[in-house]
mmCIF file of C-alpha atoms and ligand atoms in Angstrom:
data_model
loop_
_atom_site.group_PDB
_atom_site.id
_atom_site.type_symbol
_atom_site.label_atom_id
_atom_site.label_comp_id
_atom_site.label_asym_id
_atom_site.label_seq_id
_atom_site.Cartn_x
_atom_site.Cartn_y
_atom_site.Cartn_z
ATOM 1 C CA UNK W 254 -27.850 -6.941 -9.634
ATOM 2 C CA UNK W 255 -24.711 -5.449 -8.972
ATOM 3 C CA UNK W 256 -21.573 -7.992 -7.636
ATOM 4 C CA UNK W 257 -20.365 -7.918 -4.147
ATOM 5 C CA UNK W 258 -17.345 -5.846 -4.091
ATOM 6 C CA UNK W 259 -14.643 -7.782 -2.368
ATOM 7 C CA UNK W 260 -11.629 -6.254 -3.779
ATOM 8 C CA UNK W 261 -10.835 -3.643 -0.919
ATOM 9 C CA UNK W 262 -6.966 -4.357 -1.229
ATOM 10 C CA UNK W 263 -7.071 -2.635 -5.091
ATOM 11 C CA UNK W 264 -9.052 -0.062 -4.324
ATOM 12 C CA UNK W 265 -11.683 1.217 -1.497
ATOM 13 C CA UNK W 266 -14.529 3.403 -2.967
ATOM 14 C CA UNK W 267 -14.632 6.794 -1.827
ATOM 15 C CA UNK W 268 -16.015 7.741 1.843
ATOM 16 C CA UNK W 269 -19.068 9.607 0.823
ATOM 17 C CA UNK W 270 -17.568 12.369 3.221
ATOM 18 C CA UNK W 271 -15.003 12.534 1.140
ATOM 19 C CA UNK W 272 -16.775 13.177 -2.441
ATOM 20 C CA UNK W 273 -19.171 16.036 -0.744
ATOM 21 C CA UNK W 274 -16.016 17.700 0.483
ATOM 22 C CA UNK W 275 -14.005 17.376 -2.940
ATOM 23 C CA UNK W 276 -16.981 18.421 -4.860
ATOM 24 C CA UNK W 277 -16.784 21.501 -2.882
ATOM 25 C CA UNK W 278 -12.682 22.609 -4.794
ATOM 26 C CA UNK W 279 -13.304 22.130 -7.854
ATOM 27 C CA UNK W 280 -15.885 24.400 -10.056
ATOM 28 C CA UNK W 281 -16.374 28.530 -10.055
ATOM 29 C CA UNK W 282 -18.559 28.560 -7.098
ATOM 30 C CA UNK W 283 -16.278 26.673 -4.528
ATOM 31 C CA UNK W 284 -12.143 26.219 -3.642
ATOM 32 C CA UNK W 285 -10.812 26.128 -7.189
ATOM 33 C CA UNK W 286 -7.798 28.760 -7.395
ATOM 34 C CA UNK W 287 -4.115 27.061 -7.632
ATOM 35 C CA UNK W 288 -2.689 26.945 -4.481
ATOM 36 C CA UNK W 289 0.839 28.482 -5.437
ATOM 37 C CA UNK W 290 -1.500 31.015 -6.490
ATOM 38 C CA UNK W 291 0.719 34.147 -3.521
ATOM 39 C CA UNK W 292 -1.313 37.019 -4.628
ATOM 40 C CA UNK W 293 -4.705 36.604 -4.030
ATOM 41 C CA UNK W 294 -7.455 35.089 -1.334
ATOM 42 C CA UNK W 295 -9.020 32.725 -3.797
ATOM 43 C CA UNK W 296 -5.000 31.026 -4.132
ATOM 44 C CA UNK W 297 -4.569 31.761 -0.473
ATOM 45 C CA UNK W 298 -7.501 29.921 0.688
ATOM 46 C CA UNK W 299 -7.013 26.716 -1.496
ATOM 47 C CA UNK W 300 -3.240 26.759 -0.190
ATOM 48 C CA UNK W 301 -5.033 26.871 3.328
ATOM 49 C CA UNK W 302 -7.194 24.110 2.126
ATOM 50 C CA UNK W 303 -3.953 22.177 1.397
ATOM 51 C CA UNK W 304 -2.103 22.664 4.269
ATOM 52 C CA UNK W 305 -5.087 21.777 6.839
ATOM 53 C CA UNK W 306 -4.771 18.794 4.214
ATOM 54 C CA UNK W 307 -1.621 18.119 5.269
ATOM 55 C CA UNK W 308 -1.183 18.450 8.795
ATOM 56 C CA UNK W 309 -4.437 15.564 8.715
ATOM 57 C CA UNK W 310 -2.190 13.019 7.278
ATOM 58 C CA UNK W 311 0.423 14.324 9.503
ATOM 59 C CA UNK W 312 -1.687 13.741 12.244
ATOM 60 C CA UNK W 313 -2.888 9.825 11.217
ATOM 61 C CA UNK W 314 0.920 8.752 10.624
ATOM 62 C CA UNK W 315 2.222 10.849 13.929
ATOM 63 C CA UNK W 316 4.534 12.985 11.790
ATOM 64 C CA UNK W 317 5.168 16.741 10.790
ATOM 65 C CA UNK W 318 3.032 17.950 7.996
ATOM 66 C CA UNK W 319 6.871 19.209 6.722
ATOM 67 C CA UNK W 320 7.505 15.817 6.476
ATOM 68 C CA UNK W 321 4.672 15.135 3.921
ATOM 69 C CA UNK W 322 5.337 15.179 0.135
ATOM 70 C CA UNK W 323 1.983 15.122 -1.899
ATOM 71 C CA UNK W 324 2.272 12.731 -5.035
ATOM 72 C CA UNK W 325 0.252 11.024 -7.465
ATOM 73 C CA UNK W 326 0.192 7.583 -5.040
ATOM 74 C CA UNK W 327 2.645 5.186 -3.887
ATOM 75 C CA UNK W 328 3.338 4.201 -6.865
ATOM 76 C CA UNK W 329 4.730 7.523 -7.768
ATOM 77 C CA UNK W 330 5.795 7.813 -3.274
ATOM 78 C CA UNK W 331 7.257 4.191 -3.737
ATOM 79 C CA UNK W 332 9.631 5.952 -7.151
ATOM 80 C CA UNK W 333 10.660 9.449 -5.517
ATOM 81 C CA UNK W 334 11.976 6.945 -2.307
ATOM 82 C CA UNK W 335 13.883 4.631 -3.949
ATOM 83 C CA UNK W 336 15.476 6.537 -7.101
ATOM 84 C CA UNK W 337 15.559 10.276 -4.993
ATOM 85 C CA UNK W 338 17.650 7.932 -2.004
ATOM 86 C CA UNK W 339 19.988 6.258 -4.446
ATOM 87 C CA UNK W 340 21.027 9.502 -6.198
ATOM 88 C CA UNK W 341 20.808 11.699 -3.336
ATOM 89 C CA UNK W 342 23.640 9.010 -1.620
ATOM 90 C CA UNK W 343 25.524 8.109 -4.880
ATOM 91 C CA UNK W 344 24.765 10.576 -7.902
ATOM 92 C CA UNK W 345 24.096 8.521 -11.036
ATOM 93 C CA UNK W 346 26.802 6.132 -10.779
ATOM 94 C CA UNK W 347 24.774 3.801 -9.263
ATOM 95 C CA UNK W 348 27.578 1.262 -9.677
ATOM 96 C CA UNK W 349 28.430 2.380 -6.238
ATOM 97 C CA UNK W 350 24.603 1.493 -4.516
ATOM 98 C CA UNK W 351 23.249 -1.549 -3.176
ATOM 99 C CA UNK W 352 19.511 -1.915 -1.769
ATOM 100 C CA UNK W 353 18.007 -4.447 0.285
ATOM 101 C CA UNK W 354 14.752 -5.475 -0.609
ATOM 102 C CA UNK W 355 12.042 -8.169 0.157
ATOM 103 C CA UNK W 356 11.045 -10.362 -3.014
ATOM 104 C CA UNK W 357 7.530 -9.793 -2.578
ATOM 105 C CA UNK W 358 7.203 -6.187 -2.788
ATOM 106 C CA UNK W 359 4.547 -4.640 -5.102
ATOM 107 C CA UNK W 360 6.025 -4.048 -8.125
ATOM 108 C CA UNK W 361 6.462 -0.044 -7.974
ATOM 109 C CA UNK W 362 8.956 -1.129 -5.725
ATOM 110 C CA UNK W 363 10.400 -4.446 -7.423
ATOM 111 C CA UNK W 364 10.156 -2.275 -10.762
ATOM 112 C CA UNK W 365 12.174 0.275 -9.621
ATOM 113 C CA UNK W 366 14.582 -1.940 -8.168
ATOM 114 C CA UNK W 367 14.830 -3.224 -11.363
ATOM 115 C CA UNK W 368 15.124 -0.119 -13.403
ATOM 116 C CA UNK W 369 18.267 0.608 -11.697
ATOM 117 C CA UNK W 370 19.435 -2.691 -11.278
ATOM 118 C CA UNK W 371 19.967 -1.998 -15.340
ATOM 119 C CA UNK W 372 22.270 1.184 -14.919
ATOM 120 C CA UNK W 373 24.356 -0.578 -12.273
ATOM 121 C CA UNK W 374 22.695 -0.926 -9.046
ATOM 122 C CA UNK W 375 23.572 -4.015 -7.238
ATOM 123 C CA UNK W 376 19.839 -4.753 -5.616
ATOM 124 C CA UNK W 377 19.097 -7.912 -3.134
ATOM 125 C CA UNK W 378 15.691 -9.439 -3.180
ATOM 126 C CA UNK W 379 15.077 -11.701 0.200
ATOM 127 C CA UNK W 380 13.006 -14.358 0.204
ATOM 128 C CA UNK W 381 9.957 -13.934 2.193
ATOM 129 C CA UNK W 382 8.798 -17.031 5.289
ATOM 130 C CA UNK W 383 7.348 -19.709 4.087
ATOM 131 C CA UNK W 384 4.155 -17.368 6.920
ATOM 132 C CA UNK W 385 4.404 -14.719 4.621
ATOM 133 C CA UNK W 386 6.510 -12.221 6.636
ATOM 134 C CA UNK W 387 10.183 -10.817 5.613
ATOM 135 C CA UNK W 388 12.825 -12.028 8.624
ATOM 136 C CA UNK W 389 14.033 -9.055 9.660
ATOM 137 C CA UNK W 390 17.488 -11.261 10.612
ATOM 138 C CA UNK W 391 17.544 -11.992 6.967
ATOM 139 C CA UNK W 392 17.133 -8.110 5.481
ATOM 140 C CA UNK W 393 20.077 -7.978 8.481
ATOM 141 C CA UNK W 394 22.158 -10.311 6.778
ATOM 142 C CA UNK W 395 21.903 -9.342 3.262
ATOM 143 C CA UNK W 396 23.551 -5.247 4.612
ATOM 144 C CA UNK W 397 26.762 -4.742 2.740
ATOM 145 C CA UNK W 398 29.043 -1.297 3.264
ATOM 146 C CA UNK W 399 27.641 -0.326 -0.171
ATOM 147 C CA UNK W 400 23.879 -0.875 0.863
ATOM 148 C CA UNK W 401 22.218 2.706 0.598
ATOM 149 C CA UNK W 402 18.359 1.934 1.306
ATOM 150 C CA UNK W 403 16.615 -0.921 2.219
ATOM 151 C CA UNK W 404 13.217 -0.806 1.551
ATOM 152 C CA UNK W 405 10.453 -3.483 3.327
ATOM 153 C CA UNK W 406 6.989 -2.996 2.782
ATOM 154 C CA UNK W 407 4.677 -2.441 6.192
ATOM 155 C CA UNK W 408 1.421 -4.778 4.658
ATOM 156 C CA UNK W 409 2.000 -6.983 1.574
ATOM 157 C CA UNK W 410 -0.891 -6.560 -0.881
ATOM 158 C CA UNK W 411 -1.711 -10.209 -1.610
ATOM 159 C CA UNK W 412 -1.715 -11.725 1.930
ATOM 160 C CA UNK W 413 -2.159 -8.907 4.477
ATOM 161 C CA UNK W 414 0.638 -10.036 6.115
ATOM 162 C CA UNK W 415 2.339 -7.593 8.425
ATOM 163 C CA UNK W 416 6.121 -7.193 8.435
ATOM 164 C CA UNK W 417 7.988 -6.308 11.641
ATOM 165 C CA UNK W 418 9.066 -2.598 10.089
ATOM 166 C CA UNK W 419 9.998 -1.311 13.417
ATOM 167 C CA UNK W 420 13.108 -3.924 14.245
ATOM 168 C CA UNK W 421 14.293 -3.754 10.515
ATOM 169 C CA UNK W 422 14.359 0.262 10.910
ATOM 170 C CA UNK W 423 15.972 -0.043 14.419
ATOM 171 C CA UNK W 424 19.167 -2.070 12.626
ATOM 172 C CA UNK W 425 18.622 0.550 9.661
ATOM 173 C CA UNK W 426 19.529 2.778 11.801
ATOM 174 C CA UNK W 427 22.387 1.574 13.845
ATOM 175 C CA UNK W 428 23.756 1.026 10.214
ATOM 176 C CA UNK W 429 22.967 4.138 9.016
ATOM 177 C CA UNK W 430 21.212 3.426 6.125
ATOM 178 C CA UNK W 431 17.845 5.318 4.807
ATOM 179 C CA UNK W 432 14.658 2.694 5.458
ATOM 180 C CA UNK W 433 11.706 2.732 3.296
ATOM 181 C CA UNK W 434 8.104 1.102 3.984
ATOM 182 C CA UNK W 435 5.657 0.803 1.318
ATOM 183 C CA UNK W 436 2.697 1.256 3.855
ATOM 184 C CA UNK W 437 -0.120 1.689 0.645
ATOM 185 C CA UNK W 438 -2.302 -1.495 2.631
ATOM 186 C CA UNK W 439 -1.695 0.286 5.979
ATOM 187 C CA UNK W 440 -1.827 3.616 6.369
ATOM 188 C CA UNK W 441 -5.490 4.406 7.373
ATOM 189 C CA UNK W 442 -5.876 0.871 8.274
ATOM 190 C CA UNK W 443 -3.723 0.143 10.847
ATOM 191 C CA UNK W 444 -1.889 2.620 13.619
ATOM 192 C CA UNK W 445 1.634 3.781 12.219
ATOM 193 C CA UNK W 446 3.159 5.896 14.749
ATOM 194 C CA UNK W 447 6.052 7.149 13.240
ATOM 195 C CA UNK W 448 7.426 9.293 16.101
ATOM 196 C CA UNK W 449 8.013 5.797 17.428
ATOM 197 C CA UNK W 450 8.912 4.061 13.973
ATOM 198 C CA UNK W 451 12.437 4.198 12.946
ATOM 199 C CA UNK W 452 11.658 4.823 9.509
ATOM 200 C CA UNK W 453 12.455 7.652 6.862
ATOM 201 C CA UNK W 454 10.743 7.367 3.740
ATOM 202 C CA UNK W 455 7.128 5.945 4.067
ATOM 203 C CA UNK W 456 4.581 5.831 1.162
ATOM 204 C CA UNK W 457 1.188 6.196 0.937
ATOM 205 C CA UNK W 458 -2.113 5.766 -0.814
ATOM 206 C CA UNK W 459 -5.186 7.960 -0.528
ATOM 207 C CA UNK W 460 -7.342 5.152 -2.788
ATOM 208 C CA UNK W 461 -6.772 2.154 -0.363
ATOM 209 C CA UNK W 462 -8.066 4.204 3.014
ATOM 210 C CA UNK W 463 -11.855 5.747 1.489
ATOM 211 C CA UNK W 464 -10.127 8.978 -0.248
ATOM 212 C CA UNK W 465 -9.724 9.955 -4.532
ATOM 213 C CA UNK W 466 -7.555 8.136 -6.677
ATOM 214 C CA UNK W 467 -4.637 9.605 -8.321
ATOM 215 C CA UNK W 468 -3.318 11.323 -4.539
ATOM 216 C CA UNK W 469 -0.844 9.698 -2.387
ATOM 217 C CA UNK W 470 2.745 11.174 -0.304
ATOM 218 C CA UNK W 471 5.579 10.369 0.602
ATOM 219 C CA UNK W 472 6.314 10.826 4.162
ATOM 220 C CA UNK W 473 10.483 11.902 4.425
ATOM 221 C CA UNK W 474 11.743 12.292 8.120
ATOM 222 C CA UNK W 475 13.686 15.121 8.796
ATOM 223 C CA UNK W 476 14.862 14.487 12.019
ATOM 224 C CA UNK W 477 17.276 12.584 11.548
ATOM 225 C CA UNK W 478 17.573 14.128 8.210
ATOM 226 C CA UNK W 479 16.324 12.089 5.625
ATOM 227 C CA UNK W 480 17.732 13.570 1.411
ATOM 228 C CA UNK W 481 16.618 12.770 -1.407
ATOM 229 C CA UNK W 482 16.663 13.933 -5.118
ATOM 230 C CA UNK W 483 13.799 15.143 -6.658
ATOM 231 C CA UNK W 484 12.909 12.967 -10.011
ATOM 232 C CA UNK W 485 10.322 15.264 -11.348
ATOM 233 C CA UNK W 486 10.777 19.104 -11.830
ATOM 234 C CA UNK W 487 9.405 22.528 -12.815
ATOM 235 C CA UNK W 488 7.979 25.006 -10.136
ATOM 236 C CA UNK W 489 9.964 23.579 -7.075
ATOM 237 C CA UNK W 490 6.785 22.383 -5.769
ATOM 238 C CA UNK W 491 6.715 20.753 -2.307
ATOM 239 C CA UNK W 492 10.104 22.153 -1.210
ATOM 240 C CA UNK W 493 11.766 21.294 -4.241
ATOM 241 C CA UNK W 494 11.191 17.192 -4.024
ATOM 242 C CA UNK W 495 8.143 16.881 -6.505
ATOM 243 C CA UNK W 496 6.667 19.825 -8.332
ATOM 244 C CA UNK W 497 3.774 19.993 -10.442
ATOM 245 C CA UNK W 498 0.488 22.385 -9.291
ATOM 246 C CA UNK W 499 -1.276 20.529 -6.773
ATOM 247 C CA UNK W 500 -4.643 19.174 -6.700
ATOM 248 C CA UNK W 501 -6.371 20.662 -4.430
ATOM 249 C CA UNK W 502 -9.690 18.889 -4.844
ATOM 250 C CA UNK W 503 -7.643 15.293 -4.286
ATOM 251 C CA UNK W 504 -5.640 17.163 -0.958
ATOM 252 C CA UNK W 505 -8.732 17.613 0.806
ATOM 253 C CA UNK W 506 -9.868 14.295 -0.384
ATOM 254 C CA UNK W 507 -7.480 12.339 1.506
ATOM 255 C CA UNK W 508 -6.746 15.309 4.155
ATOM 256 C CA UNK W 509 -10.865 13.889 4.729
ATOM 257 C CA UNK W 510 -9.924 9.969 4.524
ATOM 258 C CA UNK W 511 -7.269 11.162 6.677
ATOM 259 C CA UNK W 512 -9.466 12.054 9.820
ATOM 260 C CA UNK W 513 -12.328 9.398 9.582
ATOM 261 C CA UNK W 514 -9.785 6.743 9.279
ATOM 262 C CA UNK W 515 -8.139 8.484 13.267
ATOM 263 C CA UNK W 516 -11.534 8.600 14.039
ATOM 264 C CA UNK W 517 -12.954 5.203 13.082
ATOM 265 C CA UNK W 518 -9.835 3.286 13.014
ATOM 266 C CA UNK W 519 -10.564 0.816 15.587
ATOM 267 C CA UNK W 520 -14.398 0.440 14.853
ATOM 268 C CA UNK W 521 -13.167 -0.585 11.100
ATOM 269 C CA UNK W 522 -10.377 -2.980 12.462
ATOM 270 C CA UNK W 523 -12.928 -4.761 14.859
ATOM 271 C CA UNK W 524 -15.310 -4.764 12.025
ATOM 272 C CA UNK W 525 -13.344 -6.535 9.581
ATOM 273 C CA UNK W 526 -12.238 -8.955 12.149
ATOM 274 C CA UNK W 527 -15.511 -10.361 12.870
ATOM 275 C CA UNK W 528 -16.363 -10.428 9.094
ATOM 276 C CA UNK W 529 -12.908 -12.755 8.468
ATOM 277 C CA UNK W 530 -13.855 -14.713 11.424
ATOM 278 C CA UNK W 531 -16.827 -15.463 9.623
ATOM 279 C CA UNK W 532 -15.144 -15.745 6.250
ATOM 280 C CA UNK W 533 -13.052 -18.596 7.309
ATOM 281 C CA UNK W 534 -15.586 -20.059 9.504
ATOM 282 C CA UNK W 535 -17.355 -20.345 6.220
ATOM 283 C CA UNK W 536 -15.026 -22.550 4.730
ATOM 284 C CA UNK W 537 -13.760 -24.707 7.989
ATOM 285 C CA UNK W 538 -15.142 -27.750 6.546
ATOM 286 C CA UNK W 539 -14.199 -27.335 2.935
ATOM 287 C CA UNK W 540 -11.667 -29.816 2.537
ATOM 288 C CA UNK W 541 -8.175 -28.917 0.295
ATOM 289 C CA UNK W 542 -8.827 -25.227 1.780
ATOM 290 C CA UNK W 543 -5.790 -23.499 2.342
ATOM 291 C CA UNK W 544 -4.611 -19.809 4.103
ATOM 292 C CA UNK W 545 -1.740 -18.681 2.228
ATOM 293 C CA UNK W 546 0.780 -16.142 4.920
ATOM 294 C CA UNK W 547 -0.358 -17.632 8.078
ATOM 295 C CA UNK W 548 1.749 -14.877 10.151
ATOM 296 C CA UNK W 549 -0.142 -11.813 11.797
ATOM 297 C CA UNK W 550 -2.322 -10.381 9.469
ATOM 298 C CA UNK W 551 -4.180 -7.119 8.911
ATOM 299 C CA UNK W 552 -8.011 -8.675 8.826
ATOM 300 C CA UNK W 553 -8.585 -6.886 5.233
ATOM 301 C CA UNK W 554 -7.187 -9.412 3.617
ATOM 302 C CA UNK W 555 -7.368 -12.933 2.989
ATOM 303 C CA UNK W 556 -5.329 -15.561 0.315
ATOM 304 C CA UNK W 557 -6.898 -18.958 0.220
ATOM 305 C CA UNK W 558 -5.859 -21.696 -2.062
ATOM 306 C CA UNK W 559 -8.914 -24.440 -3.273
ATOM 307 C CA UNK W 560 -6.736 -28.186 -4.306
ATOM 308 C CA UNK W 561 -7.530 -29.067 -6.970
ATOM 309 C CA UNK W 562 -9.356 -26.318 -8.518
ATOM 310 C CA UNK W 563 -7.654 -23.757 -11.235
ATOM 311 C CA UNK W 564 -7.472 -19.710 -9.789
ATOM 312 C CA UNK W 565 -8.959 -18.724 -13.163
ATOM 313 C CA UNK W 566 -11.710 -20.934 -13.781
ATOM 314 C CA UNK W 567 -13.059 -20.503 -10.155
ATOM 315 C CA UNK W 568 -12.527 -16.602 -10.797
ATOM 316 C CA UNK W 569 -14.661 -16.808 -13.513
ATOM 317 C CA UNK W 570 -17.000 -19.039 -12.193
ATOM 318 C CA UNK W 571 -17.473 -16.200 -9.548
ATOM 319 C CA UNK W 572 -19.580 -13.798 -11.694
ATOM 320 C CA UNK W 573 -21.898 -12.678 -8.247
ATOM 321 C CA UNK W 574 -18.142 -11.648 -6.652
ATOM 322 C CA UNK W 575 -15.667 -8.887 -7.628
ATOM 323 C CA UNK W 576 -12.254 -10.445 -6.851
ATOM 324 C CA UNK W 577 -8.991 -11.277 -7.839
ATOM 325 C CA UNK W 578 -7.355 -14.101 -7.760
ATOM 326 C CA UNK W 579 -3.533 -14.651 -6.463
ATOM 327 C CA UNK W 580 -2.491 -14.834 -10.248
ATOM 328 C CA UNK W 581 -1.347 -12.314 -12.818
ATOM 329 C CA UNK W 582 -2.022 -13.414 -16.197
ATOM 330 C CA UNK W 583 -1.092 -12.149 -19.788
ATOM 331 C CA UNK W 584 -2.158 -13.533 -23.059
ATOM 332 C CA UNK W 585 0.007 -16.332 -23.247
ATOM 333 C CA UNK W 586 0.130 -17.929 -20.204
ATOM 334 C CA UNK W 587 -1.038 -17.318 -16.621
ATOM 335 C CA UNK W 588 1.286 -17.553 -14.053
ATOM 336 C CA UNK W 589 0.800 -18.033 -10.543
ATOM 337 C CA UNK W 590 1.538 -14.870 -8.549
ATOM 338 C CA UNK W 591 5.433 -13.764 -7.784
ATOM 339 C CA UNK W 592 4.387 -12.949 -4.433
ATOM 340 C CA UNK W 593 3.262 -17.027 -3.377
ATOM 341 C CA UNK W 594 6.325 -18.323 -5.551
ATOM 342 C CA UNK W 595 8.537 -16.310 -3.255
ATOM 343 C CA UNK W 596 6.668 -17.900 -0.492
ATOM 344 C CA UNK W 597 7.213 -21.296 -1.596
ATOM 345 C CA UNK W 598 3.558 -22.485 -1.842
ATOM 346 C CA UNK W 599 3.157 -25.185 -4.676
ATOM 347 C CA UNK W 600 2.571 -24.287 -8.092
ATOM 348 C CA UNK W 601 -0.458 -25.868 -8.610
ATOM 349 C CA UNK W 602 -1.484 -24.669 -5.127
ATOM 350 C CA UNK W 603 -0.522 -21.057 -5.885
ATOM 351 C CA UNK W 604 -2.764 -21.496 -9.150
ATOM 352 C CA UNK W 605 -6.268 -22.135 -7.303
ATOM 353 C CA UNK W 606 -5.509 -18.666 -5.698
ATOM 354 C CA UNK W 607 -8.448 -16.361 -4.508
ATOM 355 C CA UNK W 608 -7.996 -12.784 -2.698
ATOM 356 C CA UNK W 609 -10.536 -11.858 -0.691
ATOM 357 C CA UNK W 610 -10.573 -8.459 0.327
ATOM 358 C CA UNK W 611 -13.227 -6.634 2.850
ATOM 359 C CA UNK W 612 -13.592 -3.004 4.146
ATOM 360 C CA UNK W 613 -15.735 -0.714 5.766
ATOM 361 C CA UNK W 614 -18.796 -1.243 3.469
ATOM 362 C CA UNK W 615 -19.024 -4.724 3.557
ATOM 363 C CA UNK W 616 -21.434 -6.673 5.124
ATOM 364 C CA UNK W 617 -22.358 -9.789 7.082
ATOM 365 C CA UNK W 618 -24.483 -10.562 4.571
ATOM 366 C CA UNK W 619 -22.423 -10.006 2.011
ATOM 367 C CA UNK W 620 -19.392 -12.649 3.300
ATOM 368 C CA UNK W 621 -22.544 -15.189 3.525
ATOM 369 C CA UNK W 622 -22.905 -14.758 -0.370
ATOM 370 C CA UNK W 623 -19.991 -14.924 -1.354
ATOM 371 C CA UNK W 624 -19.174 -17.977 0.349
ATOM 372 C CA UNK W 625 -22.402 -19.137 -0.795
ATOM 373 C CA UNK W 626 -20.699 -18.738 -3.725
ATOM 374 C CA UNK W 627 -17.215 -19.520 -3.676
ATOM 375 C CA UNK W 628 -18.233 -23.147 -1.602
ATOM 376 C CA UNK W 629 -20.996 -23.865 -4.619
ATOM 377 C CA UNK W 630 -18.310 -22.948 -7.213
ATOM 378 C CA UNK W 631 -15.309 -24.957 -5.445
ATOM 379 C CA UNK W 632 -17.102 -28.285 -5.744
ATOM 380 C CA UNK W 633 -18.680 -28.026 -9.241
ATOM 381 C CA UNK W 634 -15.159 -27.526 -10.466
ATOM 382 C CA UNK W 635 -13.622 -30.335 -8.481
ATOM 383 C CA UNK W 636 -16.508 -32.637 -9.913
HETATM 384 C C1 LIG Q 944 1.448 -2.388 -1.595
HETATM 385 C C2 LIG Q 944 1.341 -1.329 -2.657
HETATM 386 N N1 LIG Q 944 2.277 -0.897 -2.845
HETATM 387 C C3 LIG Q 944 1.896 0.477 -4.199
HETATM 388 C C4 LIG Q 944 0.799 0.557 -4.315
HETATM 389 C C5 LIG Q 944 0.566 1.375 -5.464
HETATM 390 O O1 LIG Q 944 -0.235 2.136 -5.283
HETATM 391 P P1 LIG Q 944 -1.024 3.462 -6.052
HETATM 392 O O2 LIG Q 944 -2.196 2.636 -6.918
HETATM 393 O O3 LIG Q 944 -1.539 4.438 -4.944
HETATM 394 O O4 LIG Q 944 -0.028 3.815 -6.963
HETATM 395 C C6 LIG Q 944 -0.373 -0.565 -4.043
HETATM 396 C C7 LIG Q 944 -1.738 -0.535 -5.005
HETATM 397 O O5 LIG Q 944 -1.711 -1.577 -5.865
HETATM 398 C C8 LIG Q 944 -0.321 -1.451 -3.395
HETATM 399 O O6 LIG Q 944 -0.768 -2.621 -2.808
#
């Protein structure tokens, strides 16, 4: 029997509509030509499919299609946003650059910042609050005259907590500092309207909202104009910001996922709220079960600690469930998640964490199965 899939924050399955559409852009009888081929009809057809998808993704987030730069995913988008804006601001003299970010960003942001630090950049990592959100006041207090970029994620991938990117963005805008948001966990699932939000750069990942893996985008604002330096050179695709032959099938896939997200966002959200409430209700009478990140949350992600239980042992005992713990393991030690550590969750509790992440195709019976498995494993391990 297949395990119950509760790891939607790691990746979602592609929607069947997405997979069907992608299949039409691969083979000889489909639209397989290079979208940059300007000298023949098949190339124009591929280009037109790419541009339709660009418009669909732009519409989902309230952007102009010319503000969408295709990338291989959110990791690449984060790298392009951070390295690209630092380089555009100070050239390669990184010692003149200061970045403000949070201590619980995805590694795609943190490792990028660490890399720039090795070349002399200075980075302030603002700790999140105990409720799992980043304080806009603390971000503001970390700004110095050298700050060239602020990068704060929208929805945290381990906790589901939602940051107030409107307030942080307004402060960045007032001080004329570029503001990057990693929105890998929110685009397609929560309303993101860049007509209203003062965000300059925004990272998107296709496989987090029922599109394919290996495709994403960086939104780059045109007004006020935001300058980034390309990090991948060759061919001048994507208005010079990201070269490389565009993967038409992946792009129509993310475009289709964007159209579906727009149609289904309210229904998806209500579905997740119902299932999350059922999950929490089913654990309410289990002693020593704690929710990590109590601030406003996206209902698809629930991070729970179980006192007196080791998370890895718990995870291993839950063979009927496909989910992840809050811990990042390496072969020598099992370290508690840096996200939970940054929140100040005590080590033993951080080590007992599970992330339950649900999505469009999760059913009530999946939640019942999960509850039964979690409750019985926790009780057995405590004995
Ligand atoms: C917040 C966040 N940022 C970035 C990424 C990386 O996205 P991708 O897999 O598209 O590179 C993820 C996915 O793990 C994520 O959750």
